């Protein structure tokens, strides 16, 4: 009896749903269902407002306007970056495929004209210039909506173990409800396209690593599939790097994983697009490169949600805080290989464990599960670090999907992550508060209901609150990464085999502990 009581208390400490009394489990299920329904309602309102702003507001799709103008210059066969530097306007009149004609000027007053992304993104968006502005921004809003709907499911492909249905919908609803997502749609930003491309590259490169890291494995057909995945990942990453402020998490993870082929193809995409621009009349490689540098310098001192903006600009205080954040990030990410070594020494005295590459500290991605907890949380740490130390506006907070997915996976499967019930509840409370702060703010649903005078103050408060929330998210990501390191690093060979998913006709539930060994 005492042993049974101890097992029950242990399962409750781990936060297993099955251990809850029936009444408490029912109340908890009702509260979760109500919370998910409320979150879905906020998400629907958020998406509706974003689309409305994109196609009807005076400032709607303002950031797209720069690439639409650049497309007009490309229609004339000229370099749009050189045209920007020398303030050359597109020639008129312009006839569009939808029958509209711009007789005097194609420039829409009050909208953006800075093509801040590099050449691949500008070339990709250039076909929109064959449509009149109302049609072009409607097409782009529809594309952004499709990307917005797909991004949570791409990010959930990085979560381990695969969350249950309620956690997947909670992740998607939380992402859709953020101010960042509706601002990205409303302003016609390229953030969602860059983020979706980055996630696609990570998924392809992760699967590539799972099947290609061990050179002794694979037939000619497997090698061909691996190369195809590498090429596709490189092409997607090459597009994502066009928005260079958003891409560092993927680039750093791929470098750490030694996916040099993917990185090389991405660099080739950028170089080829740059060469195409530089070869066009009206410019050259010096002019195009100079435009890149000018655009970078114009963005650095702007307001945003990064730490430098919170400290009033790129001063010494912001630099010092950024260095401290970077140093803590490096220490936090280097901790888990040491834990992995300790686990290997304790659990397997005869040599490196299966799942490692040549006995190094970089574990091979498992065949049946290309992503694991350590990879997912490492990306979450890098994403939050990037938001803090580099220039970012509120729409770039969409990067937090890299934290939302593994965090909700941990809440749904506390035992797999080694969380106690108190820890799981703390993570759930932190996520709920963070999503609430990032969903309602000066640029969110609250700002629309306030007078202009109060809305301006709400904007400033919301921007500061966003920076604080991202800082808290960085701490949460580091903590989850440490939990993943301890959980996996201290496992024995048998434990690791049960941790990594293997094909099974009757797999165990992810929110339950493994059954104790039977007595012989």
Coordinates of C-alpha atoms in Angstrom, one line a residue:
X1 CA 0.0 0.0 0.0
X2 CA 2.8 2.4 0.9
X3 CA 4.5 1.6 -2.4
X4 CA 1.3 2.3 -4.3
X5 CA 0.9 5.6 -2.5
X6 CA 4.4 6.5 -3.4
X7 CA 3.9 5.7 -7.1
X8 CA 0.7 7.8 -7.1
X9 CA 2.4 10.8 -5.5
X10 CA 5.3 10.4 -8.0
X11 CA 2.9 10.4 -11.0
X12 CA 1.1 13.4 -9.6
X13 CA 4.4 15.3 -9.2
X14 CA 5.1 14.6 -12.8
X15 CA 1.8 16.2 -13.8
X16 CA 0.2 13.1 -15.4
X17 CA -3.4 13.8 -16.4
X18 CA -4.4 10.2 -15.6
X19 CA -3.5 10.7 -11.9
X20 CA -6.0 13.5 -11.3
X21 CA -9.2 12.7 -9.5
X22 CA -12.2 12.4 -11.8
X23 CA -13.8 15.7 -10.6
X24 CA -10.6 17.7 -10.9
X25 CA -9.8 16.2 -14.3
X26 CA -13.3 17.2 -15.5
X27 CA -12.9 20.7 -14.2
X28 CA -9.4 21.0 -15.7
X29 CA -10.7 19.7 -19.1
X30 CA -13.6 22.3 -19.0
X31 CA -11.2 25.1 -18.2
X32 CA -8.9 24.1 -21.0
X33 CA -11.7 23.8 -23.5
X34 CA -13.1 27.2 -22.5
X35 CA -9.6 28.8 -22.7
X36 CA -9.0 27.3 -26.2
X37 CA -12.4 28.5 -27.4
X38 CA -11.6 32.0 -26.2
X39 CA -8.2 31.9 -27.8
X40 CA -9.7 30.8 -31.1
X41 CA -12.2 33.7 -30.9
X42 CA -9.3 36.2 -30.4
X43 CA -7.4 34.6 -33.3
X44 CA -10.4 34.9 -35.6
X45 CA -10.8 38.6 -34.7
X46 CA -7.1 39.2 -35.2
X47 CA -7.0 37.6 -38.6
X48 CA -10.1 39.5 -39.7
X49 CA -8.6 42.8 -38.6
X50 CA -5.3 42.0 -40.3
X51 CA -6.9 41.3 -43.7
X52 CA -9.1 44.3 -43.4
X53 CA -6.2 46.6 -42.8
X54 CA -4.2 45.1 -45.7
X55 CA -6.8 45.7 -48.3
X56 CA -8.8 48.7 -47.1
X57 CA -6.8 50.9 -44.8
X58 CA -5.0 54.0 -46.2
X59 CA -1.7 52.7 -45.0
X60 CA -2.6 49.0 -45.8
X61 CA 0.2 46.9 -47.3
X62 CA 2.6 49.8 -46.9
X63 CA 5.7 47.6 -46.9
X64 CA 4.6 45.7 -49.9
X65 CA 4.4 49.0 -51.8
X66 CA 8.3 49.2 -51.9
X67 CA 8.5 45.8 -53.7
X68 CA 5.6 46.7 -56.0
X69 CA 7.5 49.8 -57.1
X70 CA 10.7 47.8 -57.5
X71 CA 8.8 45.4 -59.7
X72 CA 7.9 48.4 -62.0
X73 CA 11.6 49.2 -62.4
X74 CA 12.3 45.5 -63.1
X75 CA 9.6 45.6 -65.8
X76 CA 11.7 48.3 -67.5
X77 CA 14.8 46.1 -67.2
X78 CA 16.6 48.3 -64.7
X79 CA 18.2 47.7 -61.3
X80 CA 15.6 48.7 -58.6
X81 CA 18.3 49.1 -55.9
X82 CA 20.2 51.6 -58.1
X83 CA 16.9 53.3 -58.9
X84 CA 16.3 53.7 -55.2
X85 CA 19.8 55.2 -54.5
X86 CA 19.4 57.7 -57.4
X87 CA 15.7 58.4 -56.7
X88 CA 14.6 57.3 -60.2
X89 CA 10.9 56.8 -60.6
X90 CA 9.2 54.2 -62.9
X91 CA 8.2 55.5 -66.3
X92 CA 4.5 56.2 -67.1
X93 CA 2.0 55.4 -68.3
X94 CA 1.8 51.8 -67.1
X95 CA -0.8 49.3 -68.2
X96 CA -1.7 46.4 -66.0
X97 CA -3.1 42.9 -66.7
X98 CA -6.4 43.7 -64.9
X99 CA -7.0 46.5 -67.5
X100 CA -6.1 49.5 -65.2
X101 CA -3.8 52.2 -66.4
X102 CA -1.5 54.5 -64.3
X103 CA -1.2 57.6 -66.6
X104 CA 0.8 60.0 -64.4
X105 CA 2.5 58.1 -61.4
X106 CA 2.4 54.6 -60.0
X107 CA 3.6 55.8 -56.6
X108 CA 0.9 55.6 -53.9
X109 CA 1.3 58.6 -51.5
X110 CA 2.2 57.9 -47.9
X111 CA 3.3 54.3 -48.5
X112 CA 6.8 52.7 -48.1
X113 CA 9.4 52.9 -50.8
X114 CA 12.4 51.1 -49.2
X115 CA 13.0 47.6 -50.6
X116 CA 14.7 46.5 -47.4
X117 CA 15.1 42.8 -48.3
X118 CA 17.9 41.5 -50.5
X119 CA 17.5 40.6 -54.2
X120 CA 15.9 37.1 -54.1
X121 CA 12.8 38.5 -52.3
X122 CA 12.6 41.5 -54.6
X123 CA 12.8 39.2 -57.7
X124 CA 10.1 36.9 -56.3
X125 CA 7.6 39.7 -55.6
X126 CA 8.3 41.5 -58.9
X127 CA 5.4 39.8 -60.8
X128 CA 2.9 41.7 -58.6
X129 CA 3.9 44.9 -60.5
X130 CA 1.9 43.5 -63.5
X131 CA -1.2 44.2 -61.5
X132 CA -2.7 47.5 -60.3
X133 CA -2.1 48.4 -56.7
X134 CA -5.5 47.4 -55.3
X135 CA -5.3 44.0 -57.0
X136 CA -1.7 43.5 -56.1
X137 CA -2.2 44.1 -52.4
X138 CA -5.3 41.9 -52.4
X139 CA -3.2 39.1 -53.9
X140 CA -0.5 39.6 -51.4
X141 CA -2.9 39.7 -48.5
X142 CA -4.4 36.3 -49.6
X143 CA -0.9 34.9 -49.9
X144 CA 0.1 36.1 -46.5
X145 CA -3.1 34.6 -45.0
X146 CA -2.2 31.2 -46.6
X147 CA 1.3 31.5 -45.1
X148 CA -0.1 32.5 -41.7
X149 CA -2.4 29.4 -41.6
X150 CA 0.5 27.1 -42.6
X151 CA 3.3 28.4 -40.3
X152 CA 2.0 26.9 -37.0
X153 CA 1.8 23.4 -38.5
X154 CA 5.3 23.8 -40.0
X155 CA 6.6 24.8 -36.6
X156 CA 4.9 21.9 -34.9
X157 CA 6.9 19.6 -37.1
X158 CA 9.9 20.6 -34.9
X159 CA 8.2 19.7 -31.6
X160 CA 8.9 16.5 -29.8
X161 CA 7.0 14.4 -28.9
X162 CA 4.3 15.3 -31.4
X163 CA 1.7 17.2 -29.3
X164 CA -1.9 16.0 -29.1
X165 CA -4.6 17.8 -31.1
X166 CA -5.6 20.3 -28.4
X167 CA -2.0 21.4 -28.0
X168 CA -1.6 21.8 -31.8
X169 CA -4.7 24.0 -32.1
X170 CA -3.6 26.0 -29.0
X171 CA -0.3 26.6 -30.7
X172 CA -1.9 27.8 -33.9
X173 CA -4.6 29.9 -32.1
X174 CA -2.0 31.6 -29.9
X175 CA 0.2 32.4 -33.0
X176 CA -2.8 33.8 -34.9
X177 CA -3.9 36.0 -32.0
X178 CA -0.6 37.9 -31.7
X179 CA -0.3 41.5 -32.6
X180 CA 2.8 40.5 -34.7
X181 CA 0.8 38.4 -37.1
X182 CA -2.0 40.9 -37.8
X183 CA 0.5 43.7 -38.2
X184 CA 2.5 41.5 -40.6
X185 CA -0.6 41.0 -42.7
X186 CA -1.9 44.5 -42.4
X187 CA 1.4 46.1 -43.5
X188 CA 2.1 43.7 -46.3
X189 CA 5.3 42.6 -44.7
X190 CA 7.6 39.8 -46.1
X191 CA 8.1 38.4 -42.6
X192 CA 5.6 35.5 -43.0
X193 CA 7.1 34.4 -46.3
X194 CA 10.6 34.5 -44.8
X195 CA 9.5 32.6 -41.7
X196 CA 7.6 29.9 -43.6
X197 CA 10.7 29.5 -45.9
X198 CA 13.0 29.2 -42.9
X199 CA 10.8 26.6 -41.2
X200 CA 10.6 24.6 -44.4
X201 CA 14.4 24.7 -44.8
X202 CA 14.8 23.5 -41.1
X203 CA 12.3 20.6 -41.6
X204 CA 14.0 19.5 -44.8
X205 CA 17.5 19.9 -43.4
X206 CA 16.5 18.1 -40.2
X207 CA 15.3 15.1 -42.2
X208 CA 18.4 15.4 -44.3
X209 CA 20.5 15.2 -41.2
X210 CA 18.6 12.2 -39.9
X211 CA 19.3 10.2 -43.1
X212 CA 22.6 11.7 -44.2
X213 CA 24.9 12.3 -41.2
X214 CA 26.2 8.7 -41.0
X215 CA 28.1 8.2 -44.2
X216 CA 28.0 4.4 -44.0
X217 CA 24.2 4.4 -44.3
X218 CA 22.1 4.6 -47.4
X219 CA 21.9 3.3 -50.9
X220 CA 22.2 5.3 -54.1
X221 CA 18.4 6.1 -53.9
X222 CA 18.7 7.3 -50.3
X223 CA 21.7 9.5 -51.3
X224 CA 19.6 11.0 -54.1
X225 CA 16.8 11.8 -51.8
X226 CA 19.2 13.3 -49.3
X227 CA 20.7 15.6 -52.0
X228 CA 17.2 16.6 -53.1
X229 CA 16.3 17.6 -49.6
X230 CA 19.6 19.5 -49.3
X231 CA 18.9 21.5 -52.5
X232 CA 15.3 22.3 -51.5
X233 CA 16.4 23.3 -48.0
X234 CA 19.1 25.5 -49.5
X235 CA 16.7 27.2 -51.9
X236 CA 14.2 28.0 -49.2
X237 CA 16.9 29.2 -46.8
X238 CA 18.3 31.4 -49.6
X239 CA 14.9 33.1 -49.8
X240 CA 14.5 33.4 -46.0
X241 CA 18.0 35.0 -45.7
X242 CA 16.7 37.9 -47.8
X243 CA 15.1 39.1 -44.6
X244 CA 18.4 38.8 -42.8
X245 CA 17.1 40.0 -39.4
X246 CA 14.9 37.0 -39.2
X247 CA 17.2 34.2 -40.4
X248 CA 20.0 34.0 -37.8
X249 CA 18.3 31.1 -35.8
X250 CA 18.2 28.9 -38.8
X251 CA 21.7 29.8 -40.1
X252 CA 23.3 29.3 -36.7
X253 CA 21.5 25.9 -36.1
X254 CA 22.5 24.7 -39.6
X255 CA 26.1 25.7 -39.0
X256 CA 26.1 23.9 -35.6
X257 CA 24.7 20.9 -37.3
X258 CA 27.4 21.2 -40.0
X259 CA 24.8 21.3 -42.8
X260 CA 27.3 23.1 -45.0
X261 CA 25.6 22.0 -48.2
X262 CA 22.4 23.8 -47.3
X263 CA 24.3 26.9 -46.3
X264 CA 26.3 26.9 -49.5
X265 CA 23.2 26.6 -51.7
X266 CA 21.6 29.5 -49.7
X267 CA 24.6 31.6 -50.2
X268 CA 24.6 30.8 -54.0
X269 CA 21.0 31.9 -54.2
X270 CA 21.8 35.2 -52.7
X271 CA 24.9 35.6 -54.9
X272 CA 23.1 34.7 -58.1
X273 CA 20.2 37.1 -57.4
X274 CA 22.7 39.9 -56.6
X275 CA 24.5 39.2 -59.8
X276 CA 21.3 39.4 -61.8
X277 CA 20.5 42.8 -60.2
X278 CA 24.0 44.1 -60.8
X279 CA 23.9 43.1 -64.4
X280 CA 20.8 45.1 -65.2
X281 CA 21.2 48.5 -66.9
X282 CA 21.3 51.6 -64.7
X283 CA 23.4 50.0 -62.0
X284 CA 26.2 47.7 -61.2
X285 CA 27.6 45.7 -58.4
X286 CA 28.9 48.8 -56.6
X287 CA 25.6 50.5 -56.8
X288 CA 23.6 47.5 -55.7
X289 CA 26.0 46.8 -52.8
X290 CA 25.9 50.5 -51.8
X291 CA 22.1 50.3 -51.8
X292 CA 22.3 47.2 -49.5
X293 CA 24.5 49.2 -47.0
X294 CA 22.3 52.3 -47.2
X295 CA 19.2 50.3 -46.4
X296 CA 20.9 48.6 -43.5
X297 CA 22.1 51.9 -42.1
X298 CA 18.6 53.4 -42.4
X299 CA 17.0 50.6 -40.4
X300 CA 19.5 50.3 -37.5
X301 CA 18.5 53.5 -35.6
X302 CA 14.8 53.0 -36.0
X303 CA 12.5 52.2 -33.1
X304 CA 11.6 48.6 -32.5
X305 CA 11.2 45.9 -29.9
X306 CA 14.9 45.1 -29.6
X307 CA 16.9 46.0 -26.5
X308 CA 18.7 48.9 -28.1
X309 CA 15.4 50.6 -28.8
X310 CA 14.2 50.0 -25.3
X311 CA 17.3 51.8 -24.0
X312 CA 16.8 54.8 -26.2
X313 CA 19.0 53.8 -29.2
X314 CA 22.2 51.9 -29.9
X315 CA 24.1 53.3 -26.9
X316 CA 26.7 51.8 -24.6
X317 CA 24.1 50.5 -22.2
X318 CA 22.2 48.7 -25.0
X319 CA 25.5 47.2 -26.2
X320 CA 26.5 46.0 -22.8
X321 CA 23.1 44.4 -22.2
X322 CA 23.3 42.8 -25.6
X323 CA 26.7 41.3 -24.8
X324 CA 25.4 40.0 -21.5
X325 CA 22.4 38.4 -23.3
X326 CA 24.7 36.9 -25.9
X327 CA 27.1 35.5 -23.3
X328 CA 24.3 34.0 -21.3
X329 CA 22.9 32.4 -24.4
X330 CA 26.3 30.9 -25.4
X331 CA 26.7 29.5 -21.8
X332 CA 23.1 28.1 -21.8
X333 CA 23.5 26.4 -25.2
X334 CA 26.9 24.9 -24.3
X335 CA 25.6 23.4 -21.1
X336 CA 23.7 20.5 -22.6
X337 CA 26.6 18.8 -24.5
X338 CA 28.3 18.5 -21.1
X339 CA 25.2 17.0 -19.6
X340 CA 25.1 14.6 -22.6
X341 CA 28.7 13.5 -21.9
X342 CA 27.8 12.8 -18.3
X343 CA 24.9 10.7 -19.4
X344 CA 26.9 8.8 -21.9
X345 CA 29.6 8.0 -19.3
X346 CA 27.0 6.9 -16.7
X347 CA 24.8 5.0 -19.1
X348 CA 27.2 3.3 -21.5
X349 CA 30.7 2.5 -20.4
X350 CA 31.6 0.5 -23.6
X351 CA 31.6 3.4 -26.1
X352 CA 29.5 6.0 -27.8
X353 CA 25.8 5.4 -27.9
X354 CA 23.8 4.7 -30.9
X355 CA 22.3 7.9 -32.1
X356 CA 25.6 9.8 -31.9
X357 CA 27.8 10.7 -34.9
X358 CA 31.3 9.3 -34.5
X359 CA 31.0 9.6 -30.7
X360 CA 30.9 13.4 -30.8
X361 CA 28.6 15.6 -28.6
X362 CA 26.3 16.3 -31.5
X363 CA 23.7 13.5 -31.4
X364 CA 22.5 12.3 -34.7
X365 CA 18.8 13.1 -35.4
X366 CA 16.8 9.9 -34.9
X367 CA 15.6 8.1 -38.1
X368 CA 12.0 7.9 -37.0
X369 CA 11.9 11.4 -35.4
X370 CA 14.1 13.9 -37.2
X371 CA 13.7 16.5 -34.5
X372 CA 14.2 16.2 -30.8
X373 CA 13.7 18.4 -27.7
X374 CA 17.3 19.8 -27.7
X375 CA 17.2 20.9 -31.3
X376 CA 13.7 22.5 -30.9
X377 CA 14.6 24.4 -27.7
X378 CA 18.0 25.5 -29.2
X379 CA 16.1 27.1 -32.0
X380 CA 13.7 28.7 -29.4
X381 CA 16.7 30.2 -27.6
X382 CA 18.3 31.5 -30.8
X383 CA 15.0 33.0 -31.9
X384 CA 14.4 35.0 -28.7
X385 CA 18.1 36.0 -28.6
X386 CA 17.8 37.3 -32.1
X387 CA 14.8 39.4 -31.3
X388 CA 16.6 41.0 -28.3
X389 CA 20.0 41.9 -29.8
X390 CA 19.2 42.8 -33.4
X391 CA 16.9 45.4 -35.0
X392 CA 13.3 44.1 -35.1
X393 CA 9.8 45.6 -35.4
X394 CA 6.7 44.1 -33.8
X395 CA 5.9 41.9 -36.8
X396 CA 9.1 40.0 -36.3
X397 CA 7.8 38.7 -33.0
X398 CA 6.2 35.9 -35.2
X399 CA 9.6 34.2 -34.5
X400 CA 8.2 33.2 -31.1
X401 CA 6.4 30.3 -32.9
X402 CA 9.7 28.6 -32.4
X403 CA 9.1 28.8 -28.7
X404 CA 5.3 28.3 -28.6
X405 CA 5.5 24.9 -30.3
X406 CA 8.0 23.2 -28.0
X407 CA 6.6 24.9 -24.9
X408 CA 3.1 23.5 -25.6
X409 CA 4.6 20.2 -26.4
X410 CA 6.1 20.2 -22.9
X411 CA 2.8 21.1 -21.3
X412 CA 1.1 18.3 -23.2
X413 CA 3.8 15.7 -22.4
X414 CA 5.3 16.7 -19.0
X415 CA 6.8 13.3 -18.3
X416 CA 8.6 13.2 -21.6
X417 CA 10.2 16.5 -20.7
X418 CA 10.8 15.6 -17.1
X419 CA 8.5 18.3 -15.8
X420 CA 6.7 18.1 -12.4
X421 CA 3.1 19.2 -12.2
X422 CA 4.2 22.5 -10.6
X423 CA 6.7 23.1 -13.4
X424 CA 4.1 22.3 -16.1
X425 CA 1.6 24.7 -14.5
X426 CA 4.2 27.4 -14.3
X427 CA 5.0 27.0 -18.0
X428 CA 1.3 27.1 -18.8
X429 CA 0.8 30.3 -16.7
X430 CA 3.8 32.0 -18.3
X431 CA 2.6 31.2 -21.8
X432 CA -0.9 32.4 -21.0
X433 CA 0.3 35.7 -19.6
X434 CA 2.8 36.2 -22.5
X435 CA 0.3 35.5 -25.2
X436 CA -2.2 37.8 -23.5
X437 CA 0.4 40.7 -23.4
X438 CA 1.4 40.1 -27.1
X439 CA -2.2 39.8 -28.3
X440 CA -3.7 43.0 -26.7
X441 CA -1.7 46.2 -26.9
X442 CA -1.3 49.6 -28.5
X443 CA -1.1 48.1 -32.0
X444 CA -3.6 45.4 -31.1
X445 CA -7.3 45.1 -30.3
X446 CA -7.0 47.6 -27.4
X447 CA -5.4 50.4 -29.4
X448 CA -8.3 50.4 -31.9
X449 CA -10.8 51.1 -29.0
X450 CA -8.9 54.1 -27.6
X451 CA -8.8 57.8 -28.6
X452 CA -5.8 58.9 -30.7
X453 CA -4.2 60.6 -27.7
X454 CA -4.4 57.5 -25.5
X455 CA -3.6 55.2 -28.4
X456 CA -0.2 56.9 -28.9
X457 CA 0.7 56.2 -25.2
X458 CA -0.7 52.7 -25.5
X459 CA 1.7 52.1 -28.5
X460 CA 4.7 53.1 -26.4
X461 CA 3.7 51.0 -23.5
X462 CA 2.9 48.1 -25.7
X463 CA 6.3 48.3 -27.4
X464 CA 8.1 48.3 -24.0
X465 CA 5.9 45.4 -22.8
X466 CA 6.7 43.5 -25.9
X467 CA 10.4 43.8 -25.3
X468 CA 9.9 42.7 -21.7
X469 CA 7.8 39.7 -22.8
X470 CA 10.5 38.6 -25.3
X471 CA 13.1 38.9 -22.6
X472 CA 11.0 36.6 -20.4
X473 CA 10.5 34.3 -23.3
X474 CA 14.3 34.1 -23.7
X475 CA 14.6 33.0 -20.1
X476 CA 11.8 30.4 -20.5
X477 CA 13.6 29.0 -23.7
X478 CA 16.9 28.7 -21.8
X479 CA 15.1 26.9 -18.9
X480 CA 13.3 24.5 -21.3
X481 CA 16.6 23.8 -23.1
X482 CA 18.3 23.0 -19.7
X483 CA 15.4 20.6 -18.9
X484 CA 15.7 18.9 -22.3
X485 CA 19.5 18.6 -21.7
X486 CA 19.1 17.0 -18.3
X487 CA 16.3 14.7 -19.4
X488 CA 18.2 13.3 -22.4
X489 CA 21.7 13.7 -21.1
X490 CA 21.1 11.5 -18.0
X491 CA 19.3 8.7 -19.8
X492 CA 20.8 5.3 -20.1
X493 CA 20.8 3.3 -23.3
X494 CA 17.5 1.7 -22.5
X495 CA 15.9 5.0 -21.4
X496 CA 17.0 6.7 -24.6
X497 CA 15.5 4.0 -26.7
X498 CA 12.2 4.6 -25.0
X499 CA 12.6 8.4 -25.3
X500 CA 13.1 8.4 -29.0
X501 CA 10.0 7.3 -30.9
X502 CA 10.3 4.0 -32.7
X503 CA 7.8 2.3 -34.9
X504 CA 5.3 0.4 -32.7
X505 CA 1.9 -1.0 -33.2
X506 CA 0.8 0.2 -29.7
X507 CA 3.0 3.2 -28.7
X508 CA 2.7 4.5 -25.1
X509 CA 0.9 7.7 -24.4
X510 CA 3.2 10.6 -24.2
X511 CA 1.7 12.0 -21.0
X512 CA 2.2 8.8 -19.1
X513 CA 5.3 7.3 -17.5
X514 CA 6.6 4.0 -18.7
X515 CA 5.3 0.9 -17.0
X516 CA 7.6 -0.4 -14.2
X517 CA 9.5 -3.6 -15.1
X518 CA 7.7 -6.8 -14.2
X519 CA 9.1 -9.1 -11.6
X520 CA 10.6 -12.2 -13.1

